[in-house]
CSV table of C-alpha atoms and ligand atoms in Angstrom, one decimal:
chain,number,residue,atom,x,y,z
A,123,MET,CA,-22.2,1.8,-1.0
A,124,ARG,CA,-20.8,5.0,0.3
A,125,VAL,CA,-17.1,5.5,-0.5
A,126,GLN,CA,-15.2,6.4,2.7
A,127,THR,CA,-11.8,7.9,2.3
A,128,LEU,CA,-9.0,7.4,4.8
A,129,GLY,CA,-9.4,11.0,5.9
A,130,GLN,CA,-13.1,10.7,6.6
A,131,PHE,CA,-12.6,7.4,8.4
A,132,ILE,CA,-9.9,8.7,10.6
A,133,ILE,CA,-12.0,11.7,11.7
A,134,GLU,CA,-15.0,9.4,12.4
A,135,LYS,CA,-12.8,7.1,14.5
A,136,GLN,CA,-11.3,9.9,16.5
A,137,ALA,CA,-14.5,9.8,18.5
A,138,ASP,CA,-13.3,6.4,19.9
A,139,PHE,CA,-10.6,8.3,21.8
A,140,PRO,CA,-12.4,10.7,24.2
A,141,TYR,CA,-9.2,12.7,25.0
A,142,ALA,CA,-7.9,12.8,21.5
A,143,LYS,CA,-7.0,16.2,20.2
A,144,GLY,CA,-6.7,15.1,16.6
A,145,GLU,CA,-2.9,14.8,16.7
A,146,LEU,CA,-2.9,11.1,16.0
A,147,SER,CA,-5.4,11.6,13.2
A,148,ARG,CA,-3.2,14.2,11.6
A,149,LEU,CA,-0.1,12.0,11.9
A,150,LEU,CA,-1.9,9.2,10.1
A,151,ARG,CA,-3.0,11.7,7.5
A,152,ASP,CA,0.6,12.8,7.0
A,153,ILE,CA,1.6,9.2,6.5
A,154,GLY,CA,-1.1,8.8,3.9
A,155,ILE,CA,0.2,11.8,2.0
A,156,ALA,CA,3.8,10.6,1.9
A,157,ALA,CA,2.6,7.1,0.9
A,158,LYS,CA,0.8,8.6,-2.1
A,159,ILE,CA,4.0,10.4,-3.2
A,160,VAL,CA,6.1,7.3,-2.8
A,161,ASN,CA,3.5,5.2,-4.7
A,162,ARG,CA,3.7,7.7,-7.5
A,163,GLU,CA,7.4,7.2,-7.7
A,164,VAL,CA,7.3,3.4,-7.4
A,165,ASN,CA,4.8,3.3,-10.3
A,166,LYS,CA,7.0,5.3,-12.6
A,167,ALA,CA,10.2,3.7,-11.3
A,168,GLY,CA,10.8,2.0,-14.6
A,169,LEU,CA,10.5,5.2,-16.5
A,170,VAL,CA,12.9,7.5,-14.8
A,171,GLU,CA,16.5,7.3,-13.6
A,172,ILE,CA,15.4,6.3,-10.1
A,173,LEU,CA,16.1,2.6,-10.2
A,174,GLY,CA,19.3,1.1,-9.1
A,175,GLU,CA,21.7,1.6,-6.2
A,176,THR,CA,23.1,4.9,-5.0
A,177,GLY,CA,26.5,3.3,-4.4
A,178,GLU,CA,26.2,3.9,-0.6
A,179,THR,CA,25.6,1.3,2.1
A,180,ASN,CA,23.2,1.9,5.0
A,181,ILE,CA,24.1,1.2,8.6
A,182,GLN,CA,23.0,-2.4,8.2
A,183,GLY,CA,25.7,-2.8,5.6
A,184,GLU,CA,23.2,-3.3,2.8
A,185,LYS,CA,23.3,-1.5,-0.5
A,186,VAL,CA,21.0,1.5,-0.6
A,187,LYS,CA,18.7,1.7,-3.6
A,188,LYS,CA,17.6,5.1,-4.9
A,189,LEU,CA,14.0,4.5,-4.1
A,190,ASP,CA,14.9,3.7,-0.5
A,191,VAL,CA,16.5,7.1,-0.2
A,192,PHE,CA,13.5,8.8,-1.9
A,193,ALA,CA,11.0,7.1,0.3
A,194,ASN,CA,13.0,7.9,3.4
A,195,GLU,CA,13.2,11.6,2.5
A,196,GLN,CA,9.5,11.8,1.7
A,197,PHE,CA,8.3,10.3,4.9
A,198,ILE,CA,10.7,12.4,7.0
A,199,ALA,CA,9.7,15.6,5.2
A,200,ALA,CA,6.0,14.9,5.5
A,201,LEU,CA,6.3,14.0,9.2
A,202,LYS,CA,8.4,17.0,10.0
A,203,ALA,CA,6.1,19.4,8.1
A,204,GLY,CA,3.0,17.8,9.8
A,205,GLY,CA,4.2,18.9,13.2
A,206,GLU,CA,2.6,16.0,15.1
A,207,CYS,CA,5.7,14.0,16.1
A,208,CYS,CA,8.8,15.1,18.0
A,209,ALA,CA,11.2,12.5,16.6
A,210,ILE,CA,11.5,10.0,13.8
A,211,ALA,CA,13.5,6.7,13.8
A,212,SER,CA,14.1,5.3,10.4
A,213,GLU,CA,15.6,2.0,9.4
A,214,GLU,CA,17.7,3.9,6.9
A,215,ASN,CA,19.2,6.2,9.6
A,216,GLU,CA,21.7,5.2,12.2
A,217,ASP,CA,20.3,7.7,14.8
A,218,ILE,CA,16.9,9.1,15.5
A,219,ILE,CA,15.9,12.4,13.9
A,220,PRO,CA,14.8,14.7,16.7
A,221,ILE,CA,12.5,17.4,15.5
A,222,ASP,CA,13.4,20.7,16.8
A,223,ASN,CA,11.1,23.3,15.4
A,224,GLU,CA,8.5,25.4,17.1
A,225,VAL,CA,5.5,23.3,15.9
A,226,SER,CA,6.9,19.8,16.7
A,227,ALA,CA,9.2,20.1,19.7
A,228,ASN,CA,6.4,19.5,22.1
A,229,ALA,CA,4.4,17.1,20.0
A,230,ARG,CA,3.2,14.0,21.9
A,231,TYR,CA,4.2,11.2,19.5
A,232,VAL,CA,7.3,9.6,18.0
A,233,ILE,CA,7.2,7.5,14.9
A,234,ALA,CA,9.4,4.6,13.7
A,235,ILE,CA,9.4,3.7,10.0
A,236,ASP,CA,10.9,1.3,7.5
A,237,PRO,CA,10.4,3.6,4.5
A,238,LEU,CA,10.8,0.9,1.8
A,239,ASP,CA,10.6,-2.7,3.0
A,240,GLY,CA,11.6,-5.4,0.5
A,241,SER,CA,14.1,-3.3,-1.2
A,242,SER,CA,15.7,-6.2,-3.1
A,243,ASN,CA,12.4,-6.2,-5.1
A,244,ILE,CA,12.5,-2.6,-6.3
A,245,ASP,CA,14.3,-3.2,-9.6
A,246,VAL,CA,12.1,-6.1,-10.6
A,247,ASN,CA,8.6,-4.8,-10.4
A,248,VAL,CA,7.6,-6.8,-7.3
A,249,SER,CA,5.7,-5.3,-4.4
A,250,VAL,CA,7.4,-3.3,-1.8
A,251,GLY,CA,6.0,-1.6,1.3
A,252,THR,CA,6.4,1.0,4.1
A,253,ILE,CA,5.9,0.0,7.7
A,254,PHE,CA,5.2,2.5,10.5
A,255,SER,CA,4.8,2.4,14.3
A,256,ILE,CA,3.6,5.2,16.5
A,257,TYR,CA,4.4,5.6,20.3
A,258,ARG,CA,3.4,8.2,22.8
A,259,ARG,CA,6.6,9.9,23.9
A,260,THR,CA,7.9,9.1,27.4
A,261,THR,CA,10.0,12.3,27.8
A,262,LEU,CA,8.1,15.4,28.8
A,263,ASN,CA,8.9,18.0,26.3
A,264,GLY,CA,11.5,19.3,23.8
A,265,PRO,CA,12.6,17.3,20.8
A,266,GLY,CA,12.2,13.5,21.2
A,267,THR,CA,15.1,11.3,22.4
A,268,ILE,CA,16.1,7.7,21.9
A,269,GLU,CA,14.4,6.9,25.2
A,270,ASP,CA,11.0,7.6,23.6
A,271,PHE,CA,11.6,4.7,21.2
A,272,LEU,CA,12.9,2.1,23.6
A,273,GLN,CA,9.4,1.0,24.6
A,274,ARG,CA,7.8,-2.5,24.2
A,275,GLY,CA,5.6,-3.1,21.3
A,276,THR,CA,2.6,-3.3,23.6
A,277,GLU,CA,3.0,0.5,24.0
A,278,GLN,CA,2.3,1.2,20.4
A,279,VAL,CA,-0.6,3.6,19.9
A,280,ALA,CA,-0.9,2.8,16.2
A,281,ALA,CA,0.9,0.9,13.5
A,282,GLY,CA,0.4,0.1,9.9
A,283,TYR,CA,1.9,-0.6,6.5
A,284,VAL,CA,1.5,0.5,3.0
A,285,ILE,CA,1.9,-2.0,0.2
A,286,TYR,CA,2.8,-0.7,-3.2
A,287,GLY,CA,1.5,-3.7,-5.2
A,288,SER,CA,-0.9,-4.3,-8.1
A,289,SER,CA,-2.8,-1.6,-6.3
A,290,ALA,CA,-1.5,0.5,-3.3
A,291,MET,CA,-3.1,-0.3,0.0
A,292,LEU,CA,-2.7,1.3,3.5
A,293,VAL,CA,-3.6,-1.0,6.4
A,294,TYR,CA,-3.5,0.3,10.0
A,295,THR,CA,-4.6,-0.3,13.5
A,296,THR,CA,-5.0,1.9,16.6
A,297,GLY,CA,-5.7,-1.1,18.8
A,298,LYS,CA,-9.4,-1.4,17.8
A,299,GLY,CA,-9.2,-3.8,14.9
A,300,VAL,CA,-7.5,-3.5,11.5
A,301,ASN,CA,-8.8,-1.6,8.5
A,302,GLY,CA,-7.5,-1.5,4.9
A,303,PHE,CA,-7.7,1.2,2.3
A,304,THR,CA,-7.0,0.9,-1.4
A,305,LEU,CA,-5.8,3.8,-3.3
A,306,ASP,CA,-8.2,4.9,-6.0
A,307,PRO,CA,-5.8,6.5,-8.5
A,308,SER,CA,-8.7,8.3,-10.3
A,309,ILE,CA,-9.4,10.4,-7.3
A,310,GLY,CA,-6.1,10.1,-5.5
A,311,GLU,CA,-7.6,8.9,-2.3
A,312,PHE,CA,-7.2,5.8,-0.1
A,313,CYS,CA,-10.7,4.4,0.2
A,314,LEU,CA,-11.9,1.9,2.8
A,315,SER,CA,-11.9,-1.4,1.0
A,316,HIS,CA,-11.2,-3.9,3.7
A,317,PRO,CA,-13.1,-3.0,6.9
A,318,GLU,CA,-12.4,-4.9,10.1
A,319,MET,CA,-9.8,-7.3,8.6
A,320,LYS,CA,-9.7,-10.7,10.3
A,321,MET,CA,-7.1,-13.3,9.7
A,322,PRO,CA,-8.2,-16.9,9.3
A,323,GLU,CA,-7.4,-19.1,12.3
A,324,THR,CA,-5.3,-21.4,10.1
A,325,GLY,CA,-4.1,-21.5,6.5
A,326,VAL,CA,-2.2,-23.5,4.0
A,327,ILE,CA,0.7,-21.2,3.1
A,328,TYR,CA,4.2,-21.1,4.7
A,329,SER,CA,6.6,-18.3,3.8
A,330,ILE,CA,10.3,-18.7,4.6
A,331,ASN,CA,13.6,-18.2,2.7
A,332,GLU,CA,14.3,-21.9,2.4
A,333,GLY,CA,17.7,-21.1,0.8
A,334,ASN,CA,18.9,-20.7,4.4
A,335,TYR,CA,17.6,-24.1,5.4
A,336,LEU,CA,21.0,-25.5,6.5
A,337,HIS,CA,21.4,-22.6,9.0
A,338,PHE,CA,17.9,-22.9,10.6
A,339,PRO,CA,17.3,-24.0,14.1
A,340,GLU,CA,16.3,-27.7,14.3
A,341,GLY,CA,12.7,-26.8,15.3
A,342,VAL,CA,12.2,-24.7,12.1
A,343,LYS,CA,13.7,-27.5,10.0
A,344,LYS,CA,11.2,-29.9,11.5
A,345,TYR,CA,8.3,-27.5,11.1
A,346,ILE,CA,9.1,-27.1,7.4
A,347,LYS,CA,9.1,-30.9,7.0
A,348,TYR,CA,5.8,-30.9,8.8
A,349,CYS,CA,4.4,-28.4,6.3
A,350,GLN,CA,5.5,-30.6,3.4
A,351,GLU,CA,4.0,-33.8,4.8
A,352,GLU,CA,0.8,-35.2,3.3
A,353,ASP,CA,-2.2,-35.1,5.6
A,354,LEU,CA,-5.7,-34.7,4.4
A,355,ALA,CA,-7.2,-33.6,7.7
A,356,THR,CA,-4.9,-30.5,7.9
A,357,ASN,CA,-4.7,-29.9,4.1
A,358,ARG,CA,-1.0,-30.6,4.0
A,359,PRO,CA,1.2,-30.3,2.2
A,360,TYR,CA,1.0,-26.6,2.5
A,361,SER,CA,2.0,-24.2,-0.3
A,362,SER,CA,5.3,-22.4,-0.1
A,363,ARG,CA,5.1,-18.7,-1.0
A,364,TYR,CA,7.9,-16.3,-0.4
A,365,ILE,CA,8.1,-12.9,-2.1
A,366,GLY,CA,11.0,-11.5,-0.1
A,367,SER,CA,9.0,-8.4,0.8
A,368,GLY,CA,7.9,-9.0,4.3
A,369,VAL,CA,4.9,-6.6,4.0
A,370,ALA,CA,3.7,-8.4,0.8
A,371,ASP,CA,4.1,-11.9,2.3
A,372,ILE,CA,2.4,-10.9,5.6
A,373,HIS,CA,-0.4,-9.0,3.8
A,374,ARG,CA,-1.2,-12.0,1.7
A,375,ASN,CA,-1.1,-14.3,4.6
A,376,LEU,CA,-3.3,-11.9,6.6
A,377,ILE,CA,-6.0,-12.2,3.9
A,378,VAL,CA,-5.8,-15.8,2.9
A,379,GLY,CA,-4.2,-17.4,5.9
A,380,GLY,CA,-0.6,-18.5,6.4
A,381,VAL,CA,2.6,-18.2,8.4
A,382,TYR,CA,5.7,-16.1,7.8
A,383,ILE,CA,8.9,-17.1,9.5
A,384,TYR,CA,12.3,-15.4,9.5
A,385,PRO,CA,14.2,-17.4,12.1
A,386,THR,CA,17.6,-16.9,13.6
A,387,THR,CA,20.2,-18.6,11.4
A,388,THR,CA,23.8,-19.5,12.1
A,389,LYS,CA,24.7,-16.5,9.8
A,390,SER,CA,22.3,-14.1,11.6
A,391,PRO,CA,22.2,-15.5,15.2
A,392,LYS,CA,19.8,-12.7,16.3
A,393,GLY,CA,17.6,-12.9,13.2
A,394,LYS,CA,17.5,-10.4,10.3
A,395,LEU,CA,14.4,-8.3,10.9
A,396,ARG,CA,14.3,-5.3,13.1
A,397,LEU,CA,12.1,-5.3,16.2
A,398,LEU,CA,11.3,-1.6,16.1
A,399,TYR,CA,10.7,-0.9,12.4
A,400,GLU,CA,9.3,-4.2,11.2
A,401,CYS,CA,8.3,-6.8,13.8
A,402,ASN,CA,6.5,-4.7,16.4
A,403,PRO,CA,4.2,-2.9,14.0
A,404,LEU,CA,3.5,-6.1,11.9
A,405,ALA,CA,2.8,-8.0,15.2
A,406,PHE,CA,0.4,-5.3,16.4
A,407,ILE,CA,-1.6,-5.5,13.1
A,408,VAL,CA,-1.6,-9.3,12.9
A,409,GLU,CA,-2.6,-9.6,16.6
A,410,GLN,CA,-5.4,-7.1,16.1
A,411,ALA,CA,-6.6,-9.2,13.1
A,412,GLY,CA,-6.6,-12.3,15.4
A,413,GLY,CA,-3.2,-13.8,14.5
A,414,LYS,CA,0.0,-14.2,16.6
A,415,ALA,CA,3.6,-13.0,16.4
A,416,THR,CA,6.5,-14.5,18.4
A,417,ASP,CA,10.2,-14.9,18.2
A,418,GLY,CA,9.7,-18.6,18.5
A,419,LYS,CA,9.5,-18.4,22.3
A,420,THR,CA,8.3,-14.9,23.4
A,421,ARG,CA,5.5,-12.7,22.1
A,422,ILE,CA,7.1,-10.1,19.9
A,423,MET,CA,5.3,-7.2,21.5
A,424,ASP,CA,6.5,-8.2,25.0
A,425,LYS,CA,10.2,-8.2,24.0
A,426,GLU,CA,12.4,-5.7,25.7
A,427,ILE,CA,14.1,-3.3,23.3
A,428,LYS,CA,17.6,-2.1,24.1
A,429,GLU,CA,18.7,-0.5,20.9
A,430,LEU,CA,17.1,1.1,17.9
A,431,HIS,CA,18.2,-1.4,15.3
A,432,GLN,CA,17.8,-4.5,17.4
A,433,ARG,CA,17.1,-7.6,15.4
A,434,THR,CA,14.9,-10.6,16.2
A,435,SER,CA,13.6,-13.8,14.8
A,436,LEU,CA,9.9,-13.6,13.7
A,437,PHE,CA,7.1,-16.2,13.5
A,438,ILE,CA,3.9,-14.4,12.4
A,439,GLY,CA,0.6,-15.4,11.0
A,440,CYS,CA,-2.5,-17.5,11.8
A,441,SER,CA,-2.6,-18.4,15.4
A,442,ASP,CA,-2.9,-22.1,14.8
A,443,MET,CA,0.1,-22.1,12.5
A,444,VAL,CA,2.3,-20.0,14.8
A,445,GLU,CA,1.5,-22.2,17.7
A,446,LYS,CA,2.4,-25.3,15.8
A,447,ALA,CA,5.7,-23.9,14.7
A,448,MET,CA,6.4,-22.9,18.4
A,449,GLU,CA,5.6,-26.5,19.5
A,450,PHE,CA,8.4,-27.7,17.2
A,451,MET,CA,10.7,-24.9,18.5
A,452,HIS,CA,10.0,-25.9,22.0
A,453,LEU,CA,10.4,-29.6,21.4
A,454,TYR,CA,13.7,-29.4,19.6
A,455,ALA,CA,15.1,-26.8,22.1
A,456,GLU,CA,14.4,-29.3,24.9
A,457,LYS,CA,16.0,-32.1,22.9
A,458,ALA,CA,19.1,-30.0,22.4
A,459,VAL,CA,19.7,-29.6,26.1
B,3,AHM,P1,14.7,-4.8,4.0
B,3,AHM,O1,13.9,-3.9,4.9
B,3,AHM,O2,16.1,-4.4,4.0
B,3,AHM,O3,14.1,-4.8,2.6
B,3,AHM,O4,14.7,-6.3,4.5
B,3,AHM,C1,13.5,-6.8,5.1
B,3,AHM,C2,13.1,-8.0,4.2
B,3,AHM,C3,11.7,-8.5,4.5
B,3,AHM,O5,10.8,-7.6,4.0
B,3,AHM,C4,11.8,-9.8,3.7
B,3,AHM,O6,10.9,-10.7,4.0
B,3,AHM,C5,13.2,-10.2,4.1
B,3,AHM,O7,13.9,-9.1,4.5
B,3,AHM,C6,13.9,-10.9,2.9
B,3,AHM,O8,15.2,-11.3,3.4
B,3,AHM,P2,15.9,-12.5,2.6
B,3,AHM,O9,16.3,-11.9,1.3
B,3,AHM,O10,17.1,-12.8,3.5
B,3,AHM,O11,15.0,-13.6,2.5
B,4,MG,MG1,12.5,-3.8,6.0
């Protein structure tokens, strides 16, 4: 079989967009380059003084790990140098980073990134990831503004993630299906390994931080009990698998089938995950693979976004499983009234 690199694949797919001038392709290429650099550092993280916390907290009030900072810097540097986006929004930065240089100021795209998702797993050799989401700017020219980012998830032009796991993989969509590329370290290239990824309609895995059980909405508690019940016809009880790196949990569920839930809790009444950096891009990929993503009521990609770091609850995975969880949410919301 012919090996197809990410670069070759992107160029071939450009033909699907008749008015494309290659900017989106170059943007994806820049992401691939930064991902390889971050992967290199993640791989040698145990060997150098890069593990551990910087001592600072990010704007979410969480401790910043050194690799988070490194990944953030790498992606920002690669995207700035590439010249194909006019602003970057990063989960690690409070405000957007407008790009004000001659090459980029009139670029047509903006990009939102979570440079290192699952940061609590960095020090313990467990998979982490990068999530990205690309929008066409809504402002006309000059450096991008916050307005360019406040678009619904349905407006995404492309989205993807990189998983730094037992191998590194880049998975992305431009709205025409999902394709996955595995990094071949011997040639330093992402190679097409998972063409046209499709999620099973249903699965037997549920992923949720059950430590927060007491604080979950009633519908989620009842759905968890449903997952644990014995029923031959639906292969229950399901298996519980929770890595704590959203990218890794959702990647596994995408391949073998499952549902990932991060609901609202009494501690985080709006949910924990961010709509712009995490939920919209993951929703775009999962929907393109045949799955579903909602906040328990509304489709994630239809949600209005009012601020960069907006949080939401997330139910994402196989369509049958997400629908079942929503049935419980609906039923117990009604009962509560
Ligand atoms: P992060 O981007 O700060 O690493 O947080 C996002 C992560 C998800 O990837 C993961 O599924 C979840 O938060 C884990 O949260 P918790 O430790 O509350 O279960
Ligand atoms: Mg994250």
